[in-house]
Coordinates of C-alpha atoms and ligand atoms in Angstrom, one line a residue:
X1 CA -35.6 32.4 -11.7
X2 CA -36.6 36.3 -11.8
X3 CA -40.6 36.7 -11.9
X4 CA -41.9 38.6 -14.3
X5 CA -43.2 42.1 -13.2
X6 CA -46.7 42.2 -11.9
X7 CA -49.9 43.3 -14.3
X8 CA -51.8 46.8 -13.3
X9 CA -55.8 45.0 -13.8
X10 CA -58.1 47.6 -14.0
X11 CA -61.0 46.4 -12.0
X12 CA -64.2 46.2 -14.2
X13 CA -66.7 44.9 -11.7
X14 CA -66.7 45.0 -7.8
X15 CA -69.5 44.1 -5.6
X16 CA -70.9 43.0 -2.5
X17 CA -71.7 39.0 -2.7
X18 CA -72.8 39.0 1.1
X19 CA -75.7 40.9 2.3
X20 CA -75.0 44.2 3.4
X21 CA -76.7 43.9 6.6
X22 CA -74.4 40.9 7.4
X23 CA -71.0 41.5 9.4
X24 CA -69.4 39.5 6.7
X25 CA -68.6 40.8 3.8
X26 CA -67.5 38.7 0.9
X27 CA -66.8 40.4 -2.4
X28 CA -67.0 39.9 -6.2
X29 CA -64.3 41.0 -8.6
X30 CA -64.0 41.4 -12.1
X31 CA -60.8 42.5 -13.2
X32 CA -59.5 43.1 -16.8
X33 CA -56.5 41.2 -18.7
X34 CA -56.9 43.1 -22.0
X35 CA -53.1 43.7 -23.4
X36 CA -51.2 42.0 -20.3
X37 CA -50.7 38.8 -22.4
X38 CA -51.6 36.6 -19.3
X39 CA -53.4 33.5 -19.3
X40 CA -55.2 31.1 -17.0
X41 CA -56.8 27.8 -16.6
X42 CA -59.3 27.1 -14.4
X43 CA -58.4 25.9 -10.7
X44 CA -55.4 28.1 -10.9
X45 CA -54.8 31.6 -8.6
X46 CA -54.6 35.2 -8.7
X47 CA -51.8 36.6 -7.0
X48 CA -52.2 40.4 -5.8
X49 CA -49.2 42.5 -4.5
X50 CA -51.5 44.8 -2.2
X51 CA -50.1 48.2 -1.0
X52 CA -51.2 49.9 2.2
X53 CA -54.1 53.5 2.2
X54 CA -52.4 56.5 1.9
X55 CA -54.4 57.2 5.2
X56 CA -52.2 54.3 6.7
X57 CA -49.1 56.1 5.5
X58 CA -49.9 59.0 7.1
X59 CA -50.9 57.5 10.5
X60 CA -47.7 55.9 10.3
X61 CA -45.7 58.8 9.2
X62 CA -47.1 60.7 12.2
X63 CA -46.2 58.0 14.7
X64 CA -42.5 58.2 13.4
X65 CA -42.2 62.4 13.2
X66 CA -41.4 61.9 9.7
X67 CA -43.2 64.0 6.7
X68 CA -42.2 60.9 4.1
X69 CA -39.5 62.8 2.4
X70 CA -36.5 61.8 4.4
X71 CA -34.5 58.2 2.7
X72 CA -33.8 55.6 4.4
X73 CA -31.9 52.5 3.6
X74 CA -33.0 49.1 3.9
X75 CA -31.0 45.9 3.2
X76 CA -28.6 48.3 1.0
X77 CA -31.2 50.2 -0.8
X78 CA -32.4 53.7 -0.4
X79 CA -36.1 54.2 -0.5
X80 CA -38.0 57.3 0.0
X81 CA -39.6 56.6 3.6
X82 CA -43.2 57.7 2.4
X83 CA -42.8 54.4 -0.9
X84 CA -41.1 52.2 1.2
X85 CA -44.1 52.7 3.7
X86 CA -46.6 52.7 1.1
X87 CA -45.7 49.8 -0.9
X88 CA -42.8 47.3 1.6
X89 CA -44.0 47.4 5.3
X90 CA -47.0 45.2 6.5
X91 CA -48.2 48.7 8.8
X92 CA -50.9 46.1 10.2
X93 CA -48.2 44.6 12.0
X94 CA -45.3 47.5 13.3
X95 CA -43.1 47.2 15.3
X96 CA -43.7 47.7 19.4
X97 CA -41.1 50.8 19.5
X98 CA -41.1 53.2 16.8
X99 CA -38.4 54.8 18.8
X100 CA -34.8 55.4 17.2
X101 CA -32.9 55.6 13.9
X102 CA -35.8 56.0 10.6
X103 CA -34.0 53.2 9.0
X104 CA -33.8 50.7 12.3
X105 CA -37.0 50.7 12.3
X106 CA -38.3 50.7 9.4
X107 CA -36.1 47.1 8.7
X108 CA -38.4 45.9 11.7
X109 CA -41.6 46.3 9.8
X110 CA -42.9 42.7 8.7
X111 CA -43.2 42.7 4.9
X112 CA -45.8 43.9 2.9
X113 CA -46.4 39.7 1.0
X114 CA -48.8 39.0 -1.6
X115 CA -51.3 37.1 -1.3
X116 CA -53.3 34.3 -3.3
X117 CA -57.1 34.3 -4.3
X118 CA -58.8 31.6 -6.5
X119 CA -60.1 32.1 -9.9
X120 CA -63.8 32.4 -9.9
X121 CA -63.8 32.3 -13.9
X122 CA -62.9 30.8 -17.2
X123 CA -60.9 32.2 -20.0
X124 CA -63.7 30.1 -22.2
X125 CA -67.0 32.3 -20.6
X126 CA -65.2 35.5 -19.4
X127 CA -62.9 36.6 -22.2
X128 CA -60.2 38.5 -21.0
X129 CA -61.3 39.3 -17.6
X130 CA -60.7 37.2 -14.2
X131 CA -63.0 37.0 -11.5
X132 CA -62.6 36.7 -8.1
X133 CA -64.2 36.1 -4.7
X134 CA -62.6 37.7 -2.0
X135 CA -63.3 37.6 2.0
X136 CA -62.7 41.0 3.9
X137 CA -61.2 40.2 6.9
X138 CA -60.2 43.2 9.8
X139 CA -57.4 43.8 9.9
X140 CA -56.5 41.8 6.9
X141 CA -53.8 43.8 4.9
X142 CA -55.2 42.4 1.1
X143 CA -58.8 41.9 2.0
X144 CA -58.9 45.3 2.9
X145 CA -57.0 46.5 0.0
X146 CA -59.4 44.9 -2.4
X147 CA -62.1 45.6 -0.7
X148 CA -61.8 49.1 0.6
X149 CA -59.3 51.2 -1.6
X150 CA -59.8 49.3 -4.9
X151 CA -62.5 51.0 -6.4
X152 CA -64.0 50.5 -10.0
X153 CA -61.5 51.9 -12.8
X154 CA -58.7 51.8 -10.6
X155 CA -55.7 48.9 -11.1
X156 CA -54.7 46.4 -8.9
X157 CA -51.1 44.3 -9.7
X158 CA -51.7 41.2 -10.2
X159 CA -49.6 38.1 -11.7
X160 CA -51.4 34.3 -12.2
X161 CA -49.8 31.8 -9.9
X162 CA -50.6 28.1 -11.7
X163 CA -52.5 25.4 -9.2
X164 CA -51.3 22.2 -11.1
X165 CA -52.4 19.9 -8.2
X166 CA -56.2 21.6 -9.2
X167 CA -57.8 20.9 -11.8
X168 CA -60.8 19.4 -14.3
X169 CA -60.1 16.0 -15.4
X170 CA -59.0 15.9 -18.7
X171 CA -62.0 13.5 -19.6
X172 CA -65.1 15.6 -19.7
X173 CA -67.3 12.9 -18.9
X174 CA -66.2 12.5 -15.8
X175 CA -68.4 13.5 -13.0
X176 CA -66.7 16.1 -10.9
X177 CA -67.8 16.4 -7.0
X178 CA -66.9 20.1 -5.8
X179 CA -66.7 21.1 -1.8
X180 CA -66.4 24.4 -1.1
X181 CA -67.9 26.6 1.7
X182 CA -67.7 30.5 1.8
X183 CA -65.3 31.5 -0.7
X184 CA -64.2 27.8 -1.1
X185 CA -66.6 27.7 -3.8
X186 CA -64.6 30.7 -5.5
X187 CA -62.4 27.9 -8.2
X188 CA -66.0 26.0 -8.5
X189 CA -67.7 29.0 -10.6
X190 CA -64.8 28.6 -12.8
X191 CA -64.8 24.6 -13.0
X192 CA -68.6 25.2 -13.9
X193 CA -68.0 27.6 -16.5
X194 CA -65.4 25.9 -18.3
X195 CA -67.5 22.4 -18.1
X196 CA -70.8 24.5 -19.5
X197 CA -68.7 26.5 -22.2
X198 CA -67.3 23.4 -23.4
X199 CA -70.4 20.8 -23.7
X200 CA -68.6 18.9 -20.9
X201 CA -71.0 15.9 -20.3
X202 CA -69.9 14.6 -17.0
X203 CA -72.4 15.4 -14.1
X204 CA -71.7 18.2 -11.5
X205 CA -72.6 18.4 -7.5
X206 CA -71.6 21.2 -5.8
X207 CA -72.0 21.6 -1.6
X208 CA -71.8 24.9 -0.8
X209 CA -72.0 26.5 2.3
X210 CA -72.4 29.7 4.3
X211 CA -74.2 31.4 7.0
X212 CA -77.6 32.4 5.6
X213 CA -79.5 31.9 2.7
X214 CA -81.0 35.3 2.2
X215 CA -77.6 36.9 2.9
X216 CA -74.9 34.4 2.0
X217 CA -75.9 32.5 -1.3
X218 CA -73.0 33.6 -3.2
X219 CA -74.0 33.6 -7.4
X220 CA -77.2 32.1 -6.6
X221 CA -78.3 33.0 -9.9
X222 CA -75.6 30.7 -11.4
X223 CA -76.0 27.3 -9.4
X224 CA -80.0 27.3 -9.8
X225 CA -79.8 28.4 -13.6
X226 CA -77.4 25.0 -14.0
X227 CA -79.5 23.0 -11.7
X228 CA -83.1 23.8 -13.3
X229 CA -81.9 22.9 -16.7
X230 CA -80.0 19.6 -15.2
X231 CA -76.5 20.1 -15.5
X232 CA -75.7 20.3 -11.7
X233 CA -76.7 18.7 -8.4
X234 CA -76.6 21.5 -5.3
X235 CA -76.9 20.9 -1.9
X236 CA -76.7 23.5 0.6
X237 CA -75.7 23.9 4.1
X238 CA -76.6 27.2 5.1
X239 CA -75.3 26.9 9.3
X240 CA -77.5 29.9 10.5
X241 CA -80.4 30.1 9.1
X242 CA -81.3 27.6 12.2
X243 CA -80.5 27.4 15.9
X244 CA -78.2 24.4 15.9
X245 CA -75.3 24.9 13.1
X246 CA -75.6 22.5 9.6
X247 CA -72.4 22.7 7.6
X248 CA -71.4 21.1 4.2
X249 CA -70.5 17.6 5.8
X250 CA -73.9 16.7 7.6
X251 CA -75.4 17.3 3.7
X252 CA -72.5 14.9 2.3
X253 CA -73.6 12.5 5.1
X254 CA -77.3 12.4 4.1
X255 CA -76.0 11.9 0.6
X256 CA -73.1 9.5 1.3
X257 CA -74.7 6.6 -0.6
X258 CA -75.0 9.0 -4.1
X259 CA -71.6 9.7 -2.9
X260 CA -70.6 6.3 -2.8
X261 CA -71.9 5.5 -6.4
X262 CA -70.4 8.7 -8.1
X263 CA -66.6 7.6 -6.7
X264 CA -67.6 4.2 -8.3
X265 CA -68.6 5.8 -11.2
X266 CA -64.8 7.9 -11.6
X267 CA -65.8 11.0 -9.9
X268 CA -63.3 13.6 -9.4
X269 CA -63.4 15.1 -5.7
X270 CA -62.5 18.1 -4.9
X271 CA -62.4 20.7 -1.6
X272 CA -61.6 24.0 -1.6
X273 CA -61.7 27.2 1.4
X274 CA -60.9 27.0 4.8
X275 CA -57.9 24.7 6.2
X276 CA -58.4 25.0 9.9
X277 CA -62.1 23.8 10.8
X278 CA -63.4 23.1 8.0
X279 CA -61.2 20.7 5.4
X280 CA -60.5 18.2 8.3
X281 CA -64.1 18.4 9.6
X282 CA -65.2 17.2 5.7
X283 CA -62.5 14.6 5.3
X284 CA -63.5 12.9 8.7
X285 CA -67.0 12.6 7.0
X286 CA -65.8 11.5 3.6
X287 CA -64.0 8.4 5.7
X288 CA -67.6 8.1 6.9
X289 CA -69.1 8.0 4.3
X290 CA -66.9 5.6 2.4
X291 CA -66.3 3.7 5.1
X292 CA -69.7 2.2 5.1
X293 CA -68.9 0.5 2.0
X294 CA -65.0 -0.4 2.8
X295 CA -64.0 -2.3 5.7
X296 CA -62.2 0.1 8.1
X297 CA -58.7 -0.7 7.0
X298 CA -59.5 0.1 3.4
X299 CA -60.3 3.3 3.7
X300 CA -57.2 5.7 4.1
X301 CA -55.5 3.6 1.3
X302 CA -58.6 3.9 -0.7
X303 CA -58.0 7.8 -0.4
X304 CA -54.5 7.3 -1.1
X305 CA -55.3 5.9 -3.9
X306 CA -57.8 8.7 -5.3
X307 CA -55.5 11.1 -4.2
X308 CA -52.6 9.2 -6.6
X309 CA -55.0 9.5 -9.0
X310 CA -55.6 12.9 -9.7
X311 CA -59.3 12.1 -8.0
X312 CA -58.9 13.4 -4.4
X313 CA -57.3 17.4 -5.0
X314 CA -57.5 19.9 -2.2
X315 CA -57.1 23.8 -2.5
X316 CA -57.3 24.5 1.1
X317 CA -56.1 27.6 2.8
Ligands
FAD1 C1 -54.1 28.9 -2.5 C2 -54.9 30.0 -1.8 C3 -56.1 30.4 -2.3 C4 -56.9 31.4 -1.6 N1 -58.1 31.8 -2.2 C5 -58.8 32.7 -1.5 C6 -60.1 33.2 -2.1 O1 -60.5 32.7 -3.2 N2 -60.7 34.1 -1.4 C7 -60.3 34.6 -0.2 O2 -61.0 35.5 0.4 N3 -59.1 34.2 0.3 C8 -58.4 33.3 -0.3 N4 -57.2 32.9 0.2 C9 -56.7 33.6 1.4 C10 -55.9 34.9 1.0 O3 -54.8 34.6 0.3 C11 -55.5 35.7 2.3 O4 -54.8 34.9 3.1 C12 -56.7 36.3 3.0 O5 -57.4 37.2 2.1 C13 -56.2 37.1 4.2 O6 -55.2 38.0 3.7 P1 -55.2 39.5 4.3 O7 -54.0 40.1 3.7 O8 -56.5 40.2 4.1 O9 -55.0 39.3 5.8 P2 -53.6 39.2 6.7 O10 -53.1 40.6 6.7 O11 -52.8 38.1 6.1 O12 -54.2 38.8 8.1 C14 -54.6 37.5 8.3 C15 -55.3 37.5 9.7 O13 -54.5 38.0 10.7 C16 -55.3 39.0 11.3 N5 -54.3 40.2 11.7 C17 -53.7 41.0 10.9 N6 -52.9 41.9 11.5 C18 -53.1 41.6 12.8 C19 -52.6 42.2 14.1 N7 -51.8 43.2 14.1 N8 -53.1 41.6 15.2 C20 -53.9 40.6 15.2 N9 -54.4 40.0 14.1 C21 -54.0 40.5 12.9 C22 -56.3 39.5 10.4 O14 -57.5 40.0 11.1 C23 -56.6 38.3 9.6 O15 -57.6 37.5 10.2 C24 -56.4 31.9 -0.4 C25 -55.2 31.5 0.1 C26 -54.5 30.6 -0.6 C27 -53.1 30.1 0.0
NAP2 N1 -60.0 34.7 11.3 C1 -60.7 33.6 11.6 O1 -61.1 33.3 12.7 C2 -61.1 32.7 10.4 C3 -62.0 31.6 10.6 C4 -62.4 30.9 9.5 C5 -61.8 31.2 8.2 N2 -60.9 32.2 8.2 C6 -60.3 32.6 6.9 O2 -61.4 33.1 6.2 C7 -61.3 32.7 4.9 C8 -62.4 31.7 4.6 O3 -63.6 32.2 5.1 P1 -64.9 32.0 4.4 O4 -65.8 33.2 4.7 O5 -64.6 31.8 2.9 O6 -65.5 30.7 4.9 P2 -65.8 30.1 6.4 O7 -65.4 31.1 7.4 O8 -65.1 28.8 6.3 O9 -67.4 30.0 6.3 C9 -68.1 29.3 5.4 C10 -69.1 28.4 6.0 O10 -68.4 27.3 6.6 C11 -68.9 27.1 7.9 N3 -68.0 26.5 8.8 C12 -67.4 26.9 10.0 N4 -66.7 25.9 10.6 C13 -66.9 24.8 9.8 C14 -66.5 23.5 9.9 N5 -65.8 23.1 10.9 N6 -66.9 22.6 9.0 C15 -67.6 23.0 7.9 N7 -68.1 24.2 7.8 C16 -67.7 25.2 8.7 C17 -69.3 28.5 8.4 O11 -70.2 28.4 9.5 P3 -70.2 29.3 10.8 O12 -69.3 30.4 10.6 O13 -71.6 29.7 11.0 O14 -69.7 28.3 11.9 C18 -69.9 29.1 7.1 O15 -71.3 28.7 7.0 C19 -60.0 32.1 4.7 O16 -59.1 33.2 4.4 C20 -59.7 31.5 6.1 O17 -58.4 31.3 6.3 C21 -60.6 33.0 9.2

């Protein structure tokens, strides 16, 4: 099946979440839908088709003696070395010898791949727009398209990429138990803001967690609003803010009895953000913690069994 042709989303909002003293720098975006005819539901992704700086290019360009203006052909087509620099080859990653034929070595450039962020928004709060919550990494070839060339006004291409396996239960009253350190808690705003916009009476907890509370407490402003007036439990796990680190799991352990009594109740369970460290770390403790109320043999098929269903869902990357 053919894909349809990205969307150019003119970027409405951009700024820093993270403190700007901090070395990491998490991002807000808001980027327009107006006229593209694209939809989302909450839980689902963004997929953004980045293209490398123009200063990139030119670095590049220099390294292979070429102005841009010479074609080369690739697979059987002919591009224009300066587009197929700018919009085909991951220049993070060249190749060790830039020696030789244009073409040759141009085919040896990785590929420029999209890449997939979260949708930080609903259709039912935002309108037209969707939001985002993006991580600059160095060296990262997106990250640092968002978050250094994309600039206020200008477009990015986008397309939506539908995350069936994450979503709001279709009852509303169904509490709903979201896990989601540093940008993990990106899909979270938009679960929140559906459930709100729609007079969803099921109870919210969110664990959140990042490195400081003065400089990390992404959409503060959001969680505590929802918490003063009732509609949301938040616990927080901010790991440097003392000397020995606290993350997301040591708070779901204190609270693993509460836990406990939302599963019984039909909680949903979700976790979303890093796949490495962090989503196994969590899951050991969610064994824990409902391990103390199953005997030890119960409890992966008692996981299996939230997973079947539709309670257990992971967005992990
Ligand atoms: C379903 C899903 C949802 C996601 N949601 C979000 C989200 O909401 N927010 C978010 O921020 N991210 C999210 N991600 C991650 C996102 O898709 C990207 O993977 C992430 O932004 C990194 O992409 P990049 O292009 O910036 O980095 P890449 O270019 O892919 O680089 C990845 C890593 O490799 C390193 N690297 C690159 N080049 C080199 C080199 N030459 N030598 C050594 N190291 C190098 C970079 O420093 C970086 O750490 C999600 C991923 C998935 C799959
Ligand atoms: N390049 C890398 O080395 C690296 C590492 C992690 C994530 N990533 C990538 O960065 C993005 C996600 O980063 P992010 O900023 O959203 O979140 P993050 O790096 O996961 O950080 C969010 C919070 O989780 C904490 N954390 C670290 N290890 C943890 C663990 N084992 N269990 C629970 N919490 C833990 C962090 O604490 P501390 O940092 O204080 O320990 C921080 O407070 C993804 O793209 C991911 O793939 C890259």
């Amino acid at each position: 099946m053919n894909e349809s042709p990205p969307f150019y989303a003119t970027i409405k909002e951009q700024r820093r979440l993270s403190s700007p003293h901090s070395s990491k720098r998490t991002h807000h975006f808001e980027l327009c839908l107006k006229n593209s005819g694209l939809t989302y539901r909450t839980g689902d992704c963004v997929k953004i088709h980045p293209t490398n700086s123009v200063e990139a290019v030119e670095h590049c360009l220099k390294r292979l003696g070429a102005s841009g203006e010479e074609h080369i052909e690739i697979k059987g087509t002919s591009w224009k070395l300066f587009d197929f620099l700018h919009t085909q080859a991951n220049l993070k990653r060249p190749p060790r010898s830039l020696e030789g034929n244009l073409s040759d070595t141009c085919a040896k450039f990785g590929k420029l791949m999209p890449r997939f962020y979260s949708i930080a928004s609903a259709m039912e709060e935002v309108g037209q727009e969707v939001h985002l919550t993006v991580r600059y990494l160095d060296e990262g070839v997106c990250s640092q398209y968002l978050c250094e060339q994309a600039q206020i006004g200008s477009t990015v291409p986008i397309s939506i990429y539908p995350c069936d396996h994450f979503k709001l239960p279709e009852d509303p009253h169904q509490p709903i138990i979201m896990i989601g350190p540093g940008t993990g808690v990106a899909p979270f705003r938009g679960f929140l803001q559906e459930r709100i916009a729609k007079g969803a009476p099921g109870k919210n907890w969110l664990f959140f967690g990042e490195w400081t509370q003065e400089g990390h407490f992404f959409y503060q402003e959001f969680w505590q609003h929802l918490q003063k007036r009732g509609q949301l439990q938040l616990d927080l796990a901010f790991s440097r803010d003392q000397i020995h680190k606290i993350y997301v799991q040591d708070r779901i352990k204190e609270k693993g009895d509460l836990l406990w009594h939302w599963l019984q109740e039909g909680a949903v369970l979700y976790l979303c953000g890093d796949a490495k460290a962090m989503a196994p770390a969590v899951e050991k403790v969610l064994f824990e913690v409902c391990g103390r109320h199953l005997p030890p043999e119960e409890v992966i098929p008692y996981f299996k069994q939230l997973k079947e269903a539709n309670r257990y869902q992971k967005d992990v990357y």
